Amino acid sequence: ARNFFEDKNYSKATEMLERIISELLKSTRFADSNYYLAESYYQLSEFNKAELAYKRFIDNFPEDKRAIIAIFHLGRSFC
C-alpha cells in the first residue's frame, strides 16, 4: 500500500489500506495505515473521506509525530 502511495496511485493505496486497517490492531502498522489512508484520500481530493481518516488518526494516535501534519491537512480539507 505504501508503494502505491509513493507512486501516487492513491486509488489503489486507499483500496489496500482500507483492507489492511480492518485487519490490524492498534500497532505501528495500524498507525501507518491510518495516516497513509488519510493522505491518499487528501491527494485524491476526496476531502470528506480524508477528514474522517484524519480525525480517526488524530483521535487514536495524538502523540504520533505525524499528528500535527494530520491536523494541518484536516484544516486544509475544508478550504
Short mmCIF file of C-alpha atoms in Angstrom, two decimals:
data_model
loop_
_atom_site.label_atom_id
_atom_site.label_comp_id
_atom_site.label_asym_id
_atom_site.label_seq_id
_atom_site.Cartn_x
_atom_site.Cartn_y
_atom_site.Cartn_z
CA ALA A 1 0.00 0.00 0.00
CA ARG A 2 2.82 2.38 0.81
CA ASN A 3 4.46 1.71 -2.55
CA PHE A 4 1.20 2.59 -4.30
CA PHE A 5 1.05 5.78 -2.23
CA GLU A 6 4.63 6.72 -3.08
CA ASP A 7 3.90 6.02 -6.77
CA LYS A 8 0.93 8.42 -6.47
CA ASN A 9 -1.52 5.58 -7.19
CA TYR A 10 -3.83 6.82 -4.46
CA SER A 11 -6.86 4.84 -5.60
CA LYS A 12 -5.03 1.53 -5.22
CA ALA A 13 -3.46 2.75 -1.97
CA THR A 14 -6.86 3.53 -0.45
CA GLU A 15 -8.21 0.15 -1.55
CA MET A 16 -5.37 -1.73 0.09
CA LEU A 17 -5.24 0.49 3.19
CA GLU A 18 -8.96 0.08 3.88
CA ARG A 19 -8.47 -3.70 3.85
CA ILE A 20 -5.31 -3.56 5.97
CA ILE A 21 -6.85 -1.26 8.57
CA SER A 22 -9.78 -3.59 9.09
CA GLU A 23 -7.33 -6.44 9.82
CA LEU A 24 -4.82 -4.72 12.09
CA LEU A 25 -4.86 -3.93 15.77
CA LYS A 26 -3.54 -0.66 17.15
CA SER A 27 0.09 -1.07 16.28
CA THR A 28 2.72 0.84 14.36
CA ARG A 29 1.32 -0.61 11.16
CA PHE A 30 -2.18 0.43 12.17
CA ALA A 31 -0.99 4.00 12.73
CA ASP A 32 0.87 4.00 9.41
CA SER A 33 -2.14 2.59 7.57
CA ASN A 34 -4.48 5.20 9.02
CA TYR A 35 -2.10 8.03 8.21
CA TYR A 36 -1.45 6.99 4.62
CA LEU A 37 -5.15 6.31 4.05
CA ALA A 38 -5.95 9.87 5.09
CA GLU A 39 -3.12 11.24 2.96
CA SER A 40 -4.27 9.20 -0.05
CA TYR A 41 -7.83 10.49 0.21
CA TYR A 42 -6.44 14.01 0.57
CA GLN A 43 -4.34 13.64 -2.58
CA LEU A 44 -7.39 12.29 -4.44
CA SER A 45 -9.33 15.41 -3.33
CA GLU A 46 -11.80 13.14 -1.54
CA PHE A 47 -11.90 15.57 1.34
CA ASN A 48 -14.89 14.09 3.20
CA LYS A 49 -13.16 10.72 3.40
CA ALA A 50 -9.84 12.40 4.20
CA GLU A 51 -11.49 14.31 7.04
CA LEU A 52 -12.81 11.12 8.62
CA ALA A 53 -9.50 9.33 8.24
CA TYR A 54 -7.50 12.26 9.64
CA LYS A 55 -9.85 12.51 12.64
CA ARG A 56 -9.51 8.77 13.28
CA PHE A 57 -5.72 9.07 13.10
CA ILE A 58 -5.60 12.10 15.42
CA ASP A 59 -8.01 10.51 17.91
CA ASN A 60 -6.14 7.20 18.02
CA PHE A 61 -2.57 8.50 17.76
CA PRO A 62 -2.39 12.02 19.24
CA GLU A 63 1.25 11.52 20.28
CA ASP A 64 2.38 10.39 16.82
CA LYS A 65 4.80 12.86 15.23
CA ARG A 66 2.56 12.99 12.14
CA ALA A 67 -0.47 14.17 14.13
CA ILE A 68 0.47 17.82 13.55
CA ILE A 69 0.57 17.21 9.78
CA ALA A 70 -2.78 15.46 10.01
CA ILE A 71 -4.25 18.45 11.88
CA PHE A 72 -2.88 20.81 9.22
CA HIS A 73 -4.31 18.76 6.35
CA LEU A 74 -7.58 18.35 8.21
CA GLY A 75 -7.88 22.13 8.29
CA ARG A 76 -6.99 22.41 4.60
CA SER A 77 -9.65 19.82 3.74
CA PHE A 78 -12.27 22.47 4.50
CA CYS A 79 -10.81 25.05 2.06
#
